[in-house]
Amino acid sequence: MQRTILTFGVISGLLIIGIIILSFSLGLMEAWFGFLVMFIAFAAIFVAIRQYRDQQLGGTIRFGTALRVGLGITLVASLVYVAVWEVYLHFTGSAFIDAYVQSMIDTYMADGMKGAPLEAAIAEAQAMKTQYANPLFRLPMTLLEIFPVGALTSLVAAAVLRNNKALPAS
């Protein structure tokens, strides 16, 4: 089980963070795109549970065991995601958060926000930028970007792929 979790977790984590960093480099900072990438990469959870069930457990797997495999992959992928993101931030400085805050401000202005509401929104965005500089804020926030998506995928995969009945001998 551990080999399956590590293999699929590392693959999923690297795939997710690689595509997301590439998208930032290309100027695509849409949240929906990031979540789409996560759901697609976490399809590996289905593959891993099915492979583990069929190759290691003779075709049977309980919901709890399948969920443990899925959550294990989610945890490994999440830790890879956070670690690579921190390395990326180290080498790019505050380029991400600067661009993100600026895109928020540009959106507010494009939506016609003016005066006091705009000033308040800008102040809030700047406060978020300050918080993001603190690793005790940033690390859990980065983990919370990815972990719930993997946990949900794990629940669905465990429910769909569970099989408590032994397969007939061939």
PDB file of C-alpha atoms in Angstrom:
ATOM      1  CA  MET A   1       0.000   0.000   0.000  1.00  0.00           C
ATOM      2  CA  GLN A   2       2.810   2.412   0.875  1.00  0.00           C
ATOM      3  CA  ARG A   3       4.493   2.043  -2.505  1.00  0.00           C
ATOM      4  CA  THR A   4       1.213   2.721  -4.294  1.00  0.00           C
ATOM      5  CA  ILE A   5       0.561   5.781  -2.127  1.00  0.00           C
ATOM      6  CA  LEU A   6       4.059   7.208  -2.601  1.00  0.00           C
ATOM      7  CA  THR A   7       4.200   6.554  -6.341  1.00  0.00           C
ATOM      8  CA  PHE A   8       0.799   7.962  -7.192  1.00  0.00           C
ATOM      9  CA  GLY A   9       1.074  10.753  -4.621  1.00  0.00           C
ATOM     10  CA  VAL A  10       4.360  12.055  -5.998  1.00  0.00           C
ATOM     11  CA  ILE A  11       3.141  11.791  -9.591  1.00  0.00           C
ATOM     12  CA  SER A  12      -0.101  13.634  -8.786  1.00  0.00           C
ATOM     13  CA  GLY A  13       1.620  16.334  -6.743  1.00  0.00           C
ATOM     14  CA  LEU A  14       4.282  17.032  -9.369  1.00  0.00           C
ATOM     15  CA  LEU A  15       1.724  17.038 -12.172  1.00  0.00           C
ATOM     16  CA  ILE A  16      -0.529  19.510 -10.363  1.00  0.00           C
ATOM     17  CA  ILE A  17       2.171  21.930  -9.263  1.00  0.00           C
ATOM     18  CA  GLY A  18       3.987  21.711 -12.601  1.00  0.00           C
ATOM     19  CA  ILE A  19       0.910  22.647 -14.606  1.00  0.00           C
ATOM     20  CA  ILE A  20      -0.083  25.384 -12.165  1.00  0.00           C
ATOM     21  CA  ILE A  21       3.383  26.974 -12.199  1.00  0.00           C
ATOM     22  CA  LEU A  22       3.401  26.759 -15.996  1.00  0.00           C
ATOM     23  CA  SER A  23      -0.003  28.439 -16.133  1.00  0.00           C
ATOM     24  CA  PHE A  24       1.217  31.282 -13.887  1.00  0.00           C
ATOM     25  CA  SER A  25       4.211  31.698 -16.159  1.00  0.00           C
ATOM     26  CA  LEU A  26       1.819  32.066 -19.086  1.00  0.00           C
ATOM     27  CA  GLY A  27      -0.291  34.610 -17.200  1.00  0.00           C
ATOM     28  CA  LEU A  28      -3.277  32.326 -16.508  1.00  0.00           C
ATOM     29  CA  MET A  29      -4.269  32.953 -12.879  1.00  0.00           C
ATOM     30  CA  GLU A  30      -7.838  31.696 -12.896  1.00  0.00           C
ATOM     31  CA  ALA A  31      -8.862  29.673  -9.824  1.00  0.00           C
ATOM     32  CA  TRP A  32     -11.158  27.427 -11.858  1.00  0.00           C
ATOM     33  CA  PHE A  33      -8.193  26.299 -13.948  1.00  0.00           C
ATOM     34  CA  GLY A  34      -6.216  25.291 -10.861  1.00  0.00           C
ATOM     35  CA  PHE A  35      -9.086  23.225  -9.494  1.00  0.00           C
ATOM     36  CA  LEU A  36      -9.647  21.603 -12.892  1.00  0.00           C
ATOM     37  CA  VAL A  37      -5.986  20.579 -12.984  1.00  0.00           C
ATOM     38  CA  MET A  38      -6.289  19.152  -9.461  1.00  0.00           C
ATOM     39  CA  PHE A  39      -9.368  17.086 -10.301  1.00  0.00           C
ATOM     40  CA  ILE A  40      -7.756  15.734 -13.460  1.00  0.00           C
ATOM     41  CA  ALA A  41      -4.500  14.853 -11.686  1.00  0.00           C
ATOM     42  CA  PHE A  42      -6.370  13.288  -8.780  1.00  0.00           C
ATOM     43  CA  ALA A  43      -7.938  10.866 -11.261  1.00  0.00           C
ATOM     44  CA  ALA A  44      -4.771   8.941 -10.398  1.00  0.00           C
ATOM     45  CA  ILE A  45      -6.501   8.062  -7.108  1.00  0.00           C
ATOM     46  CA  PHE A  46      -9.041   5.982  -9.040  1.00  0.00           C
ATOM     47  CA  VAL A  47      -6.266   4.269 -10.981  1.00  0.00           C
ATOM     48  CA  ALA A  48      -4.227   3.608  -7.830  1.00  0.00           C
ATOM     49  CA  ILE A  49      -7.123   2.177  -5.810  1.00  0.00           C
ATOM     50  CA  ARG A  50      -8.218  -0.029  -8.702  1.00  0.00           C
ATOM     51  CA  GLN A  51      -4.658  -1.233  -9.305  1.00  0.00           C
ATOM     52  CA  TYR A  52      -4.105  -1.899  -5.592  1.00  0.00           C
ATOM     53  CA  ARG A  53      -7.454  -3.708  -5.327  1.00  0.00           C
ATOM     54  CA  ASP A  54      -6.869  -5.873  -8.389  1.00  0.00           C
ATOM     55  CA  GLN A  55      -3.143  -6.579  -8.115  1.00  0.00           C
ATOM     56  CA  GLN A  56      -2.516  -6.678  -4.367  1.00  0.00           C
ATOM     57  CA  LEU A  57      -5.847  -7.681  -2.845  1.00  0.00           C
ATOM     58  CA  GLY A  58      -7.189 -10.163  -5.374  1.00  0.00           C
ATOM     59  CA  GLY A  59     -10.033  -7.948  -6.574  1.00  0.00           C
ATOM     60  CA  THR A  60     -11.564  -7.074  -3.209  1.00  0.00           C
ATOM     61  CA  ILE A  61     -11.221  -3.895  -1.213  1.00  0.00           C
ATOM     62  CA  ARG A  62     -13.268  -2.411   1.600  1.00  0.00           C
ATOM     63  CA  PHE A  63     -14.341   1.205   1.620  1.00  0.00           C
ATOM     64  CA  GLY A  64     -12.017   2.049   4.538  1.00  0.00           C
ATOM     65  CA  THR A  65      -8.966   0.536   2.879  1.00  0.00           C
ATOM     66  CA  ALA A  66      -9.736   2.282  -0.408  1.00  0.00           C
ATOM     67  CA  LEU A  67     -10.238   5.565   1.449  1.00  0.00           C
ATOM     68  CA  ARG A  68      -6.885   5.150   3.249  1.00  0.00           C
ATOM     69  CA  VAL A  69      -5.136   4.649  -0.097  1.00  0.00           C
ATOM     70  CA  GLY A  70      -6.856   7.705  -1.560  1.00  0.00           C
ATOM     71  CA  LEU A  71      -6.174   9.920   1.447  1.00  0.00           C
ATOM     72  CA  GLY A  72      -2.572   8.724   1.562  1.00  0.00           C
ATOM     73  CA  ILE A  73      -2.114   9.742  -2.068  1.00  0.00           C
ATOM     74  CA  THR A  74      -3.819  13.054  -1.299  1.00  0.00           C
ATOM     75  CA  LEU A  75      -1.490  13.722   1.632  1.00  0.00           C
ATOM     76  CA  VAL A  76       1.662  12.888  -0.339  1.00  0.00           C
ATOM     77  CA  ALA A  77       0.509  14.938  -3.346  1.00  0.00           C
ATOM     78  CA  SER A  78      -0.385  17.837  -1.059  1.00  0.00           C
ATOM     79  CA  LEU A  79       3.004  17.800   0.648  1.00  0.00           C
ATOM     80  CA  VAL A  80       4.777  17.652  -2.732  1.00  0.00           C
ATOM     81  CA  TYR A  81       2.603  20.545  -3.921  1.00  0.00           C
ATOM     82  CA  VAL A  82       3.445  22.673  -0.874  1.00  0.00           C
ATOM     83  CA  ALA A  83       7.162  21.850  -1.005  1.00  0.00           C
ATOM     84  CA  VAL A  84       7.539  22.631  -4.713  1.00  0.00           C
ATOM     85  CA  TRP A  85       5.456  25.803  -4.309  1.00  0.00           C
ATOM     86  CA  GLU A  86       7.797  26.987  -1.560  1.00  0.00           C
ATOM     87  CA  VAL A  87      10.818  26.337  -3.785  1.00  0.00           C
ATOM     88  CA  TYR A  88       9.107  28.234  -6.618  1.00  0.00           C
ATOM     89  CA  LEU A  89       8.371  31.170  -4.302  1.00  0.00           C
ATOM     90  CA  HIS A  90      11.958  31.167  -3.061  1.00  0.00           C
ATOM     91  CA  PHE A  91      13.336  31.525  -6.579  1.00  0.00           C
ATOM     92  CA  THR A  92      10.740  34.013  -7.820  1.00  0.00           C
ATOM     93  CA  GLY A  93      10.522  36.185  -4.715  1.00  0.00           C
ATOM     94  CA  SER A  94       7.163  37.807  -4.304  1.00  0.00           C
ATOM     95  CA  ALA A  95       6.402  37.821  -8.037  1.00  0.00           C
ATOM     96  CA  PHE A  96       3.358  35.568  -7.638  1.00  0.00           C
ATOM     97  CA  ILE A  97       1.650  37.462  -4.852  1.00  0.00           C
ATOM     98  CA  ASP A  98       2.455  40.815  -6.464  1.00  0.00           C
ATOM     99  CA  ALA A  99       0.865  39.685  -9.737  1.00  0.00           C
ATOM    100  CA  TYR A 100      -2.076  38.088  -7.932  1.00  0.00           C
ATOM    101  CA  VAL A 101      -2.839  41.224  -5.906  1.00  0.00           C
ATOM    102  CA  GLN A 102      -2.492  43.384  -9.009  1.00  0.00           C
ATOM    103  CA  SER A 103      -4.894  41.126 -10.930  1.00  0.00           C
ATOM    104  CA  MET A 104      -7.401  41.446  -8.069  1.00  0.00           C
ATOM    105  CA  ILE A 105      -7.129  45.247  -8.171  1.00  0.00           C
ATOM    106  CA  ASP A 106      -7.423  45.263 -11.975  1.00  0.00           C
ATOM    107  CA  THR A 107     -10.582  43.144 -11.717  1.00  0.00           C
ATOM    108  CA  TYR A 108     -12.106  45.508  -9.155  1.00  0.00           C
ATOM    109  CA  MET A 109     -11.404  48.469 -11.398  1.00  0.00           C
ATOM    110  CA  ALA A 110     -12.674  46.690 -14.531  1.00  0.00           C
ATOM    111  CA  ASP A 111     -15.901  45.913 -12.667  1.00  0.00           C
ATOM    112  CA  GLY A 112     -16.333  49.647 -12.109  1.00  0.00           C
ATOM    113  CA  MET A 113     -15.486  49.776  -8.420  1.00  0.00           C
ATOM    114  CA  LYS A 114     -14.562  53.306  -7.358  1.00  0.00           C
ATOM    115  CA  GLY A 115     -14.007  55.502  -4.341  1.00  0.00           C
ATOM    116  CA  ALA A 116     -14.146  54.147  -0.800  1.00  0.00           C
ATOM    117  CA  PRO A 117     -15.160  50.590  -1.789  1.00  0.00           C
ATOM    118  CA  LEU A 118     -12.170  50.377  -4.148  1.00  0.00           C
ATOM    119  CA  GLU A 119      -9.815  51.748  -1.498  1.00  0.00           C
ATOM    120  CA  ALA A 120     -11.128  49.209   1.023  1.00  0.00           C
ATOM    121  CA  ALA A 121     -10.710  46.349  -1.463  1.00  0.00           C
ATOM    122  CA  ILE A 122      -7.156  47.475  -2.261  1.00  0.00           C
ATOM    123  CA  ALA A 123      -6.332  47.675   1.453  1.00  0.00           C
ATOM    124  CA  GLU A 124      -7.717  44.162   1.954  1.00  0.00           C
ATOM    125  CA  ALA A 125      -5.653  42.837  -0.965  1.00  0.00           C
ATOM    126  CA  GLN A 126      -2.521  44.492   0.443  1.00  0.00           C
ATOM    127  CA  ALA A 127      -3.249  42.968   3.872  1.00  0.00           C
ATOM    128  CA  MET A 128      -3.502  39.542   2.257  1.00  0.00           C
ATOM    129  CA  LYS A 129      -0.146  40.155   0.585  1.00  0.00           C
ATOM    130  CA  THR A 130       1.382  40.934   3.991  1.00  0.00           C
ATOM    131  CA  GLN A 131      -0.136  37.783   5.519  1.00  0.00           C
ATOM    132  CA  TYR A 132       1.104  35.680   2.600  1.00  0.00           C
ATOM    133  CA  ALA A 133       4.686  36.678   3.400  1.00  0.00           C
ATOM    134  CA  ASN A 134       4.359  34.801   6.722  1.00  0.00           C
ATOM    135  CA  PRO A 135       5.071  31.065   6.263  1.00  0.00           C
ATOM    136  CA  LEU A 136       2.804  30.217   9.220  1.00  0.00           C
ATOM    137  CA  PHE A 137      -0.061  31.673   7.169  1.00  0.00           C
ATOM    138  CA  ARG A 138       1.107  30.630   3.699  1.00  0.00           C
ATOM    139  CA  LEU A 139       1.902  26.951   4.302  1.00  0.00           C
ATOM    140  CA  PRO A 140      -1.503  25.956   5.731  1.00  0.00           C
ATOM    141  CA  MET A 141      -3.265  28.069   3.097  1.00  0.00           C
ATOM    142  CA  THR A 142      -1.329  26.335   0.327  1.00  0.00           C
ATOM    143  CA  LEU A 143      -2.161  22.936   1.823  1.00  0.00           C
ATOM    144  CA  LEU A 144      -5.836  23.891   2.015  1.00  0.00           C
ATOM    145  CA  GLU A 145      -5.843  24.706  -1.695  1.00  0.00           C
ATOM    146  CA  ILE A 146      -5.245  21.110  -2.651  1.00  0.00           C
ATOM    147  CA  PHE A 147      -6.125  18.739   0.205  1.00  0.00           C
ATOM    148  CA  PRO A 148      -9.942  19.121   0.119  1.00  0.00           C
ATOM    149  CA  VAL A 149     -10.008  18.368  -3.614  1.00  0.00           C
ATOM    150  CA  GLY A 150      -8.041  15.155  -3.061  1.00  0.00           C
ATOM    151  CA  ALA A 151     -10.115  14.196  -0.013  1.00  0.00           C
ATOM    152  CA  LEU A 152     -13.345  14.557  -1.994  1.00  0.00           C
ATOM    153  CA  THR A 153     -11.882  12.563  -4.863  1.00  0.00           C
ATOM    154  CA  SER A 154     -10.762   9.884  -2.385  1.00  0.00           C
ATOM    155  CA  LEU A 155     -14.269   9.572  -0.926  1.00  0.00           C
ATOM    156  CA  VAL A 156     -15.834   9.193  -4.348  1.00  0.00           C
ATOM    157  CA  ALA A 157     -13.173   6.734  -5.532  1.00  0.00           C
ATOM    158  CA  ALA A 158     -13.483   4.611  -2.378  1.00  0.00           C
ATOM    159  CA  ALA A 159     -17.260   4.477  -2.748  1.00  0.00           C
ATOM    160  CA  VAL A 160     -17.133   3.619  -6.454  1.00  0.00           C
ATOM    161  CA  LEU A 161     -14.283   1.095  -6.328  1.00  0.00           C
ATOM    162  CA  ARG A 162     -15.062  -0.774  -3.104  1.00  0.00           C
ATOM    163  CA  ASN A 163     -15.692  -4.454  -3.659  1.00  0.00           C
ATOM    164  CA  ASN A 164     -16.217  -6.703  -0.653  1.00  0.00           C
ATOM    165  CA  LYS A 165     -16.955  -9.837  -2.664  1.00  0.00           C
ATOM    166  CA  ALA A 166     -14.168 -12.226  -3.578  1.00  0.00           C
ATOM    167  CA  LEU A 167     -13.782 -12.835  -7.272  1.00  0.00           C
ATOM    168  CA  PRO A 168     -14.251 -16.431  -8.452  1.00  0.00           C
ATOM    169  CA  ALA A 169     -11.023 -18.342  -8.981  1.00  0.00           C
ATOM    170  CA  SER A 170     -10.046 -18.580 -12.635  1.00  0.00           C
TER     171      SER A 170
END
